[in-house]
Short mmCIF file of N, CA and C in Angstrom, two decimals:
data_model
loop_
_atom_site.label_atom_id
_atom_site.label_comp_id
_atom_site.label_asym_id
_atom_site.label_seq_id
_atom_site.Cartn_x
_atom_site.Cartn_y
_atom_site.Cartn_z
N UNK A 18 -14.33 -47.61 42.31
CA UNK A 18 -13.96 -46.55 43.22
C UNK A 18 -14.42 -46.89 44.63
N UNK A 19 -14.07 -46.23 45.77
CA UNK A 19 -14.37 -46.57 47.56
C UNK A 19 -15.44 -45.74 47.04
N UNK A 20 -16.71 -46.45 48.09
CA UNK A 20 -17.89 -46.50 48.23
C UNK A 20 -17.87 -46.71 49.21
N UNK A 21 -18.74 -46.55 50.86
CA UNK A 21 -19.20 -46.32 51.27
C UNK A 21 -20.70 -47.31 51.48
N UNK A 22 -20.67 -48.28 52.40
CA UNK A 22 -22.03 -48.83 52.64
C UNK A 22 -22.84 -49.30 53.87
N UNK A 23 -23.64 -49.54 54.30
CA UNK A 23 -23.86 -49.81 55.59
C UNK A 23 -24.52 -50.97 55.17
N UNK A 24 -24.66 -52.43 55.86
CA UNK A 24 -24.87 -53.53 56.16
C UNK A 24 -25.41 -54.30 56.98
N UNK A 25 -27.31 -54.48 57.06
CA UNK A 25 -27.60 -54.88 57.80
C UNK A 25 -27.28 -56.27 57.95
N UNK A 26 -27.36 -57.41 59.23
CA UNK A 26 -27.43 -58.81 59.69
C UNK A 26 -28.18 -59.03 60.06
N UNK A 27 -29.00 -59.58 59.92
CA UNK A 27 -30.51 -60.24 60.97
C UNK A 27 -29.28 -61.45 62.42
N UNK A 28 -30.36 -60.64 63.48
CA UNK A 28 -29.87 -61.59 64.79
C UNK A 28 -29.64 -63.06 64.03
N UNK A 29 -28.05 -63.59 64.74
CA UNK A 29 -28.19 -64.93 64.76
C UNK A 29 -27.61 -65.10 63.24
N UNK A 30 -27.03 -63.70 62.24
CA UNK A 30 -26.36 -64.66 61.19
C UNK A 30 -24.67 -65.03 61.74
N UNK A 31 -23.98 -64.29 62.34
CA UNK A 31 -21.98 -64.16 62.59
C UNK A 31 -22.49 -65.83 63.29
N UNK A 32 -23.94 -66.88 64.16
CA UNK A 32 -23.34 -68.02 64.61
C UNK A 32 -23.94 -68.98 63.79
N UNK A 33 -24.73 -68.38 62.51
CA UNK A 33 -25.23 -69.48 61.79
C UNK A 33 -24.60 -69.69 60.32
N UNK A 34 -25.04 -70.68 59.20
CA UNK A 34 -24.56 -70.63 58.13
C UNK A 34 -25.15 -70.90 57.27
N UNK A 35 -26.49 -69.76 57.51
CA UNK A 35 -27.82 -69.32 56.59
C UNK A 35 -27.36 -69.02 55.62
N UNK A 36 -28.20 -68.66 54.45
CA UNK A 36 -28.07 -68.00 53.49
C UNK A 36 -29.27 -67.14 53.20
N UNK A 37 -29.14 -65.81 53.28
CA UNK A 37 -29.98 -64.78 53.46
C UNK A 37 -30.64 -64.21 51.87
N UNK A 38 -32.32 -64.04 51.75
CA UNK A 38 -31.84 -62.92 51.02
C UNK A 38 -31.68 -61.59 50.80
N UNK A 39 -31.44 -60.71 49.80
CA UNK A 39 -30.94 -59.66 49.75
C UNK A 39 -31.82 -58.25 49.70
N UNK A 40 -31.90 -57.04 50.47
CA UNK A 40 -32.69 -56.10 49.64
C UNK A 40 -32.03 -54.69 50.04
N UNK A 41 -31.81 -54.59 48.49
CA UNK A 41 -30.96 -53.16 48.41
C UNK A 41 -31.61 -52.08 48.98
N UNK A 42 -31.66 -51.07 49.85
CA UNK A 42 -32.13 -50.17 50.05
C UNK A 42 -31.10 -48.69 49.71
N UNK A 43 -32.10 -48.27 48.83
CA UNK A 43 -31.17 -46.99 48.26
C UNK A 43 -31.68 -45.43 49.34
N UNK A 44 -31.18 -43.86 48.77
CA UNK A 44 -31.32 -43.31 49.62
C UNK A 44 -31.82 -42.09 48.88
N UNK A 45 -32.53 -40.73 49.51
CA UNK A 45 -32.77 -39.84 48.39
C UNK A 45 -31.39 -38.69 48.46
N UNK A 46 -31.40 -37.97 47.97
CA UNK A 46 -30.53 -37.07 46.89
C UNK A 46 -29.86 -36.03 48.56
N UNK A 47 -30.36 -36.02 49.24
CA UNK A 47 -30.09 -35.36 49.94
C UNK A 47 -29.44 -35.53 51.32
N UNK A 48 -29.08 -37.21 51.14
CA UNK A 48 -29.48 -38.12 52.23
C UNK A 48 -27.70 -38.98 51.71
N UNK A 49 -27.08 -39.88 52.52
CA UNK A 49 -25.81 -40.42 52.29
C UNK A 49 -26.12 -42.15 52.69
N UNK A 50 -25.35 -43.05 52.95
CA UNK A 50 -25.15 -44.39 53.48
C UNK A 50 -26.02 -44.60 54.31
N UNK A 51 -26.12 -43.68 55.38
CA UNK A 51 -26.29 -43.88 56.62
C UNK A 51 -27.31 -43.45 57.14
N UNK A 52 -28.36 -43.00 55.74
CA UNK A 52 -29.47 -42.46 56.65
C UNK A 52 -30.73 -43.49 57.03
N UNK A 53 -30.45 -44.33 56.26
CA UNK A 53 -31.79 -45.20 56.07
C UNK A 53 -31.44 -46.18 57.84
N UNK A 54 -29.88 -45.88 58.18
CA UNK A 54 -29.78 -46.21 59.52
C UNK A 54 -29.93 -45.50 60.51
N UNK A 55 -29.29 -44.38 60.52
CA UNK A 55 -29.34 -43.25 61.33
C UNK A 55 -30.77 -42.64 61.37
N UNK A 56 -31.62 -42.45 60.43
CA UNK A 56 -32.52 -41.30 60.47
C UNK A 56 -33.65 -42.18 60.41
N UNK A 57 -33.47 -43.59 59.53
CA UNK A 57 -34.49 -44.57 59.55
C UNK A 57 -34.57 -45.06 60.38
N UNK A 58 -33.87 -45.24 61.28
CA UNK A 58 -33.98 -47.00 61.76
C UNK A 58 -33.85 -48.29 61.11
N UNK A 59 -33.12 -48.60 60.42
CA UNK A 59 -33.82 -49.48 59.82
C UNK A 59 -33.05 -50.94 60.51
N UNK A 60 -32.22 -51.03 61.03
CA UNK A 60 -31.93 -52.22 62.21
C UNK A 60 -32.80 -52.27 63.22
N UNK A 61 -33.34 -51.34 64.02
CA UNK A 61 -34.63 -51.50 65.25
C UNK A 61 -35.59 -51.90 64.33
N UNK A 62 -36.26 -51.44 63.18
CA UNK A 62 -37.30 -51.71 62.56
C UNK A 62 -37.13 -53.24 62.34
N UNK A 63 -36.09 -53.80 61.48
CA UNK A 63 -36.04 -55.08 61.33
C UNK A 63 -35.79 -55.99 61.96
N UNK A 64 -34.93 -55.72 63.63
CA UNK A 64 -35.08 -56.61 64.08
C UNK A 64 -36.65 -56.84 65.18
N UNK A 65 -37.59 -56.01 65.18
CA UNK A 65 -38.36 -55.43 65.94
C UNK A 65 -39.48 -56.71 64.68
N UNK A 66 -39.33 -56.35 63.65
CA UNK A 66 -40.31 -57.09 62.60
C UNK A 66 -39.81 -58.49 62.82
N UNK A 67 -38.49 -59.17 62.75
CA UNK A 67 -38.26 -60.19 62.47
C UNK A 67 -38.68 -60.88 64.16
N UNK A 68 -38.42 -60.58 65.17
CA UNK A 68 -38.60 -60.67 66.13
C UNK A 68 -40.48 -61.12 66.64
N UNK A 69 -41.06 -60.48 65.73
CA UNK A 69 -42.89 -60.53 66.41
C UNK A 69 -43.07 -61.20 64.82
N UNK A 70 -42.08 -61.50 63.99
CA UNK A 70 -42.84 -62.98 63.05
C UNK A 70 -42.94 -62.34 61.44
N UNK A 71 -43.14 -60.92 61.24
CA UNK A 71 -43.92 -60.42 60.24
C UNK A 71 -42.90 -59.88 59.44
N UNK A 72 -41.58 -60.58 59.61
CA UNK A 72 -40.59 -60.38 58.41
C UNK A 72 -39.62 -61.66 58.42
N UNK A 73 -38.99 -61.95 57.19
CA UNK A 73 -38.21 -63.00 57.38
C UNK A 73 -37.11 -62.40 57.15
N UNK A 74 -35.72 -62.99 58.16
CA UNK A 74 -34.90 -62.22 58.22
C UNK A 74 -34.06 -62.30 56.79
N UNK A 75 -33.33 -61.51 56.69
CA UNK A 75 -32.41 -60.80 55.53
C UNK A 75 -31.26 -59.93 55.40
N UNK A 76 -30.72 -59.64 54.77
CA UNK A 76 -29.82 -58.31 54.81
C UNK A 76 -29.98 -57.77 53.67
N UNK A 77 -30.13 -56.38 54.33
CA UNK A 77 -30.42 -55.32 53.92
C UNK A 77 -28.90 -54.43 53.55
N UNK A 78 -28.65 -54.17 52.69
CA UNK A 78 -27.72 -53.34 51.99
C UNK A 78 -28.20 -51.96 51.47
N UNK A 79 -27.51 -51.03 51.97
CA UNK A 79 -27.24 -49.30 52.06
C UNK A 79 -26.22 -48.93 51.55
N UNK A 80 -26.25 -48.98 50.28
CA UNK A 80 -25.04 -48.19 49.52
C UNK A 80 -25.03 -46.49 49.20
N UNK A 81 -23.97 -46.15 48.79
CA UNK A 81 -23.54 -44.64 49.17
C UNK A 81 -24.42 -44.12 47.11
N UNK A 82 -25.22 -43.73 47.36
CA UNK A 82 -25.78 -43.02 45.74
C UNK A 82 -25.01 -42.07 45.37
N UNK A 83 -24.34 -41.42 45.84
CA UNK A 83 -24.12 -40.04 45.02
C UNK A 83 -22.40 -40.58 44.57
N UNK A 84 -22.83 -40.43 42.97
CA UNK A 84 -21.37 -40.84 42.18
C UNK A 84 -20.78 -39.48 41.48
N UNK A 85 -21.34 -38.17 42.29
CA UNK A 85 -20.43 -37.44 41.49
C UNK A 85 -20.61 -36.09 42.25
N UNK A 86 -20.45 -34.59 42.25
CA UNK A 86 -20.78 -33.34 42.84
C UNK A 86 -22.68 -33.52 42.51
N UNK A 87 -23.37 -32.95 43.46
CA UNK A 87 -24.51 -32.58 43.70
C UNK A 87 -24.80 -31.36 43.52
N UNK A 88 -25.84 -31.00 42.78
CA UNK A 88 -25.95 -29.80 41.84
C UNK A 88 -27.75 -29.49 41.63
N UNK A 89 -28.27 -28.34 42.26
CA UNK A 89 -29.18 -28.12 41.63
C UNK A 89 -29.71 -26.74 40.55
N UNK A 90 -28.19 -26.73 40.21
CA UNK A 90 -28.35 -25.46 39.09
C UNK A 90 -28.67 -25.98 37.74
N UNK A 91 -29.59 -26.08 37.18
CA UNK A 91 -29.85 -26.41 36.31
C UNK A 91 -29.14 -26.39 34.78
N UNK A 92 -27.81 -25.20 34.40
CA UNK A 92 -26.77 -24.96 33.71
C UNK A 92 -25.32 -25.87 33.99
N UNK A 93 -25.62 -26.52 35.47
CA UNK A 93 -24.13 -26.81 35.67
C UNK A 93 -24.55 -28.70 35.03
N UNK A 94 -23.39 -29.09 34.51
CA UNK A 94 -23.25 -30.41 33.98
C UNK A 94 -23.58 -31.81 35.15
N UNK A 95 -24.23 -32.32 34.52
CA UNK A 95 -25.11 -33.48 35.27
C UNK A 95 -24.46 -35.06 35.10
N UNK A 96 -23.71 -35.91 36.20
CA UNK A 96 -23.00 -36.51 35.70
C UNK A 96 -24.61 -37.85 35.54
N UNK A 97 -24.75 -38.80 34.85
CA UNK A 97 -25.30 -39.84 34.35
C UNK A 97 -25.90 -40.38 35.17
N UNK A 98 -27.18 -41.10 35.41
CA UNK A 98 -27.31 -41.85 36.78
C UNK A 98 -26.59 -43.11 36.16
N UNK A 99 -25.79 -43.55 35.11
CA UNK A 99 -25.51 -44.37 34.79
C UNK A 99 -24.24 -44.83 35.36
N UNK A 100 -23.98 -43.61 35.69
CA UNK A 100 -22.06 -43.68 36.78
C UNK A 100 -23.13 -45.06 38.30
N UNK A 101 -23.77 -44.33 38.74
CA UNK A 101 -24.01 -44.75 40.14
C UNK A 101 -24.75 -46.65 39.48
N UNK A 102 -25.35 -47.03 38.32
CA UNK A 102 -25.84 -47.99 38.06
C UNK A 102 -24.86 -48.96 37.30
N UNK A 103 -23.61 -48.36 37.40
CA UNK A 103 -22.51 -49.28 36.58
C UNK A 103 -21.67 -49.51 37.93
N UNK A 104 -21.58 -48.88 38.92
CA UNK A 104 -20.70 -48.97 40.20
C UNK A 104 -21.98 -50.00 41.51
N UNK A 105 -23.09 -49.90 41.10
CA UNK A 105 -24.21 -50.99 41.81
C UNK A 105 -23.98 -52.26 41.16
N UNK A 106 -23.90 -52.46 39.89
CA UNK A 106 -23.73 -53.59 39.01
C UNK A 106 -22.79 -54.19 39.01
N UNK A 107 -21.52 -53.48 38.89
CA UNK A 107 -20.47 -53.87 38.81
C UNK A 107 -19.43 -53.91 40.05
N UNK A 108 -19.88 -53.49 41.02
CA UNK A 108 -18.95 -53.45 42.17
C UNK A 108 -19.89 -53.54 43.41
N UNK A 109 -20.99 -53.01 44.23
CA UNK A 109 -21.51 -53.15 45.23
C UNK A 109 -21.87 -54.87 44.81
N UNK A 110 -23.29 -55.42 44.28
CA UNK A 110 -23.48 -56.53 44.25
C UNK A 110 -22.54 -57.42 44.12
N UNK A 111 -21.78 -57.39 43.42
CA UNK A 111 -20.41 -58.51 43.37
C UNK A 111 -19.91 -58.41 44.84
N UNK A 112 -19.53 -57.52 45.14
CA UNK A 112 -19.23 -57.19 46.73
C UNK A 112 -19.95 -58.19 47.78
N UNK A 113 -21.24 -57.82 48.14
CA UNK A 113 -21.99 -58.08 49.07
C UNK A 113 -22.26 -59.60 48.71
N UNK A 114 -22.48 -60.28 47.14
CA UNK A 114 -22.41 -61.46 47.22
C UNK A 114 -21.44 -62.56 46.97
N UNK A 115 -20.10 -62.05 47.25
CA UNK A 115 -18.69 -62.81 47.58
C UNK A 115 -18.90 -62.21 48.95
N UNK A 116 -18.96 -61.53 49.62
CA UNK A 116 -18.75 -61.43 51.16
C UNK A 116 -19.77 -61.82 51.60
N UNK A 117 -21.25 -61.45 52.14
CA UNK A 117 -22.05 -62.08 52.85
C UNK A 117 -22.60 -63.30 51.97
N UNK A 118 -23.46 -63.84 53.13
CA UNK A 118 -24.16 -65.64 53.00
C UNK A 118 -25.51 -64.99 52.25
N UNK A 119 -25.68 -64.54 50.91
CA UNK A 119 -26.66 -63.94 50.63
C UNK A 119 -27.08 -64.87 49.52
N UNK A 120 -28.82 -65.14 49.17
CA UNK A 120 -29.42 -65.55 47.99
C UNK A 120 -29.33 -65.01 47.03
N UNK A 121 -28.96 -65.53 45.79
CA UNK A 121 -28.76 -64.59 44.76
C UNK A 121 -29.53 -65.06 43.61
N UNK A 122 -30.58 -65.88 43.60
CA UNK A 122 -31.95 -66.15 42.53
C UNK A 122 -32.82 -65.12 42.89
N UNK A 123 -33.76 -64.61 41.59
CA UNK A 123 -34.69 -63.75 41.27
C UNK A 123 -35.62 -63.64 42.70
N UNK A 124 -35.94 -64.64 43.43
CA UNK A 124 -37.41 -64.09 44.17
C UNK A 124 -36.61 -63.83 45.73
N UNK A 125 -35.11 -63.83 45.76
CA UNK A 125 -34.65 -63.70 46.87
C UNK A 125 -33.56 -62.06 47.16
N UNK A 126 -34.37 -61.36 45.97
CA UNK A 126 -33.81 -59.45 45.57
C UNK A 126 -34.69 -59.32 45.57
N UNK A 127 -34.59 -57.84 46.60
CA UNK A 127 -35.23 -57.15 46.34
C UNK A 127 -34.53 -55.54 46.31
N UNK A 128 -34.87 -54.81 45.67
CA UNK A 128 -34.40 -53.22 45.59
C UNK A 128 -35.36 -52.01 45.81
N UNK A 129 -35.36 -51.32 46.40
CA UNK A 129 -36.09 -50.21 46.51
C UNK A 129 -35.43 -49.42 46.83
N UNK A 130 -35.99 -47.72 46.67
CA UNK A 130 -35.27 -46.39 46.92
C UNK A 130 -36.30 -45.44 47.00
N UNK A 131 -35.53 -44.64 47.90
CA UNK A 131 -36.36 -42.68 48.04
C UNK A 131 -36.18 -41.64 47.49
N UNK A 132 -37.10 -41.05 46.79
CA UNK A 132 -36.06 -39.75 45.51
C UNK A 132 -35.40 -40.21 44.65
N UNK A 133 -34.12 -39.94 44.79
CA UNK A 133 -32.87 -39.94 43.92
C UNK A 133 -32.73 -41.84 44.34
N UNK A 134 -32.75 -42.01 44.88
CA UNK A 134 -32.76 -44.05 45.36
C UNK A 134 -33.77 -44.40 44.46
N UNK A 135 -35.14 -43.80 44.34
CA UNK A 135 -36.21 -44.07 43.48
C UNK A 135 -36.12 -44.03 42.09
N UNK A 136 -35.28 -43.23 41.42
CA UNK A 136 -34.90 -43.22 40.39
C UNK A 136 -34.02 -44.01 40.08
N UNK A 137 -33.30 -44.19 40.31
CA UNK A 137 -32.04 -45.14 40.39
C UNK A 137 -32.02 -46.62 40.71
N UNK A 138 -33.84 -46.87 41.33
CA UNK A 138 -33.70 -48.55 41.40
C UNK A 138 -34.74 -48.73 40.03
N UNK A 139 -35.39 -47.44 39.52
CA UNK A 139 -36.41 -47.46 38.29
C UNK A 139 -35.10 -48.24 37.29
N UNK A 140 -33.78 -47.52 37.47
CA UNK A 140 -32.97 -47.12 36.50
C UNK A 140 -32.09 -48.79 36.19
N UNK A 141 -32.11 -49.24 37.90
CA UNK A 141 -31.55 -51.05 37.61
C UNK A 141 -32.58 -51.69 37.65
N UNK A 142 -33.82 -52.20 38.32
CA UNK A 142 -34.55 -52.77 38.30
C UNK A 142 -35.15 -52.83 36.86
N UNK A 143 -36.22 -51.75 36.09
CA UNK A 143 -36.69 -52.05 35.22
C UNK A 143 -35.59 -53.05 34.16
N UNK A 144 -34.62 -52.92 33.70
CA UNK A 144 -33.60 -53.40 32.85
C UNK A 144 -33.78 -54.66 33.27
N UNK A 145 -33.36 -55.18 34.17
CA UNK A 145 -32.76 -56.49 34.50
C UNK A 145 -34.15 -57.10 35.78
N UNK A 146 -35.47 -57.19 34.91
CA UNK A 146 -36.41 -57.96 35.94
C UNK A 146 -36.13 -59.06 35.88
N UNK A 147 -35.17 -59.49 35.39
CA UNK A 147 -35.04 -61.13 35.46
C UNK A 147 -34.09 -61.54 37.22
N UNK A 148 -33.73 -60.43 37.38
CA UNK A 148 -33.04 -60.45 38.64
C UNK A 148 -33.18 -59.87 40.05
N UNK A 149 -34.60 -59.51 39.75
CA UNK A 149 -35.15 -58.68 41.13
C UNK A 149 -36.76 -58.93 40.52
N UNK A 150 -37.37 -60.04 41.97
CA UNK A 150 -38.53 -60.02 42.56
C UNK A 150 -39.11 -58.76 42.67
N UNK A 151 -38.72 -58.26 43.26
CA UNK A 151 -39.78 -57.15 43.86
C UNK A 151 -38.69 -55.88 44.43
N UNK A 152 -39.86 -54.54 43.70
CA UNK A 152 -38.76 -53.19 43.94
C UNK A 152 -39.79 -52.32 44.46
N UNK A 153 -39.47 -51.89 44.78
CA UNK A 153 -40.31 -49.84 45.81
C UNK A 153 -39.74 -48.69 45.40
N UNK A 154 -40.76 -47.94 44.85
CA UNK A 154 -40.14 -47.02 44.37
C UNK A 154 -40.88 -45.67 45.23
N UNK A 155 -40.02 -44.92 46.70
CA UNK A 155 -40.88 -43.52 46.75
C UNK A 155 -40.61 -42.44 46.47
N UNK A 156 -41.71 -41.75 46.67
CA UNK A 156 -41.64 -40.25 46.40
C UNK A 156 -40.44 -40.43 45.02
N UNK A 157 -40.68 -40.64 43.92
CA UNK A 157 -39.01 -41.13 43.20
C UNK A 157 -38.86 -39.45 42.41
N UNK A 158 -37.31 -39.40 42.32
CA UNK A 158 -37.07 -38.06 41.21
C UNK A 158 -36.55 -39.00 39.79
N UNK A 159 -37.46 -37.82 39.36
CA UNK A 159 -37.08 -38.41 37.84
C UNK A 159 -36.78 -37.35 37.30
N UNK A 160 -36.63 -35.67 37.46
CA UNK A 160 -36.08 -34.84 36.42
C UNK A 160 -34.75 -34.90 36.99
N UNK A 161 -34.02 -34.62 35.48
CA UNK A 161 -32.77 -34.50 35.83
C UNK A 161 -31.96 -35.86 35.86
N UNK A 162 -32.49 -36.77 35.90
CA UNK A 162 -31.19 -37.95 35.70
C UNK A 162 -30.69 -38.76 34.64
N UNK A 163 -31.16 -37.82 33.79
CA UNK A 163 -30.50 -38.47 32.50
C UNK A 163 -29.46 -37.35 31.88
N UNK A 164 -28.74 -36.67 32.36
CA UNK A 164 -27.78 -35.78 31.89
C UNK A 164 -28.42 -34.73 31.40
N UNK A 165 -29.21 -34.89 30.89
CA UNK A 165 -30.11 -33.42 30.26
C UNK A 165 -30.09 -32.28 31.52
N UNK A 166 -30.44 -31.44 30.70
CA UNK A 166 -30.89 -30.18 31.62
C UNK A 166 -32.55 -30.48 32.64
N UNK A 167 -32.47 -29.92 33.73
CA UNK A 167 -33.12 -29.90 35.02
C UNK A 167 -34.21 -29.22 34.63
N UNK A 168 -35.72 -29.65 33.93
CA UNK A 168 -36.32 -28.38 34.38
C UNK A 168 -36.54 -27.71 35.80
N UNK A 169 -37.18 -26.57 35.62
CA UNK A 169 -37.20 -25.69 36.78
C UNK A 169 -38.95 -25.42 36.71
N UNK A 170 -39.54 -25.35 38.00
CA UNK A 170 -40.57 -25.08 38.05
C UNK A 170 -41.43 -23.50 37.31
N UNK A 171 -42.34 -23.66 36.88
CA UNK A 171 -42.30 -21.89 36.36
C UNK A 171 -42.91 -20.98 37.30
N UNK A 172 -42.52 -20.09 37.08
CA UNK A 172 -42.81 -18.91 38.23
C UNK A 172 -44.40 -18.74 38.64
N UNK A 173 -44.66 -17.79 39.48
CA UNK A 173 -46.00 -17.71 39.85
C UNK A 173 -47.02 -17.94 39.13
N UNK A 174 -48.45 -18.05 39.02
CA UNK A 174 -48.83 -18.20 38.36
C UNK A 174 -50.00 -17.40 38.82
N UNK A 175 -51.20 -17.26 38.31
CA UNK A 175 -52.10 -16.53 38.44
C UNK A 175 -53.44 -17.14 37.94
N UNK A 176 -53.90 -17.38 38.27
CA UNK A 176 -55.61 -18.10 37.69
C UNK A 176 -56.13 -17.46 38.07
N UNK A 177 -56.89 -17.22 36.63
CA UNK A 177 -57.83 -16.32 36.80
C UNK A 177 -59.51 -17.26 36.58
N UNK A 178 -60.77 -17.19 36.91
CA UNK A 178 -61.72 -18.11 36.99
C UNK A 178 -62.45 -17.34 35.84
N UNK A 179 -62.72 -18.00 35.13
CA UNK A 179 -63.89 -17.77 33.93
C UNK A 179 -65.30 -17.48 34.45
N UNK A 180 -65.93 -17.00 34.00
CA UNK A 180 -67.31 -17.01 34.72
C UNK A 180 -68.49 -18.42 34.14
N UNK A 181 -69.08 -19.44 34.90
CA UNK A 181 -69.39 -20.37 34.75
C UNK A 181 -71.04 -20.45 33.40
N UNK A 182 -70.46 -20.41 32.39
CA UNK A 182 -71.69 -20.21 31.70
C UNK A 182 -72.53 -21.12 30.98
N UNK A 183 -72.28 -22.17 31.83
CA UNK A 183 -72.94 -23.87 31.22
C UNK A 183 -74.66 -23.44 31.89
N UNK A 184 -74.99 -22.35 32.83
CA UNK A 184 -76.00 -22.29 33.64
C UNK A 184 -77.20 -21.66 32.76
#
């Protein structure tokens, strides 16, 4: 299906004929393609790092996570995170490594994600460590992405303190 991705270049790849490697950056649940550019930075950041020494350059890939309606009713049907990890597998990576000059051995991937990105690189990464070095996982969501029902937090609560009678 059209997907949606944003594509970093480190300065200096459109006149060279490097071969880069790769690190997926995913996004959280609330968030689209474009935030890890728009809201991150993440082109000033990298060329700002690659520039003063303390990164080696790469491309960075921003694909679109959300493979289906977004839902936090806990009754309404939950499509798989397996839709969004069969369309990463099978169509973004094939993508990005027939089109860009990218490394494609184990210590030259990397994947990481935020939230719903966090879950979802738990969801390719753990499976297939034979193909990703190194992954980041923040703040990650994990209820809810396996089709099951959402728990919901429980209502107020009330503590009450015992009186301390070890004294």
């Amino acid at each position: 299906r059209f997907r949606r991705m944003h594509v970093y270049t480190p300065p200096g790849y459109e006149t060279s004929s490097e071969r880069y490697p790769v690190f997926y950056l995913l996004h959280g649940a609330m968030d689209c393609d474009d935030s890890w550019w728009t809201v991150g930075r993440a082109g000033v950041i990298l060329d700002n790092l690659i520039a003063a020494g303390k990164a080696k350059p790469m491309i960075v890939v921003m694909p679109a996570g959300h493979t289906g309606p977004l839902s936090f009713n806990p009754g309404a049907p939950r499509p798989p995170v397996d839709d969004f990890t069969a369309d990463f597998k099978g169509d973004v990576v094939p993508y990005v490594e027939r089109t860009y000059r990218v490394l494609t051995d184990r210590q030259s991937r990397a994947i990481a994600g935020l939230s719903m990105g966090g879950a979802q690189t738990l969801g390719i990464a753990i499976p297939d460590l034979d193909k990703y070095a190194y992954f980041g996982v923040f703040s990650s969501g994990v209820f809810g992405i396996t089709g099951g029902p959402m728990p919901m937090p429980p209502g107020p609560t009330t503590v009450t303190r015992r009186p301390d009678r070890s004294r």
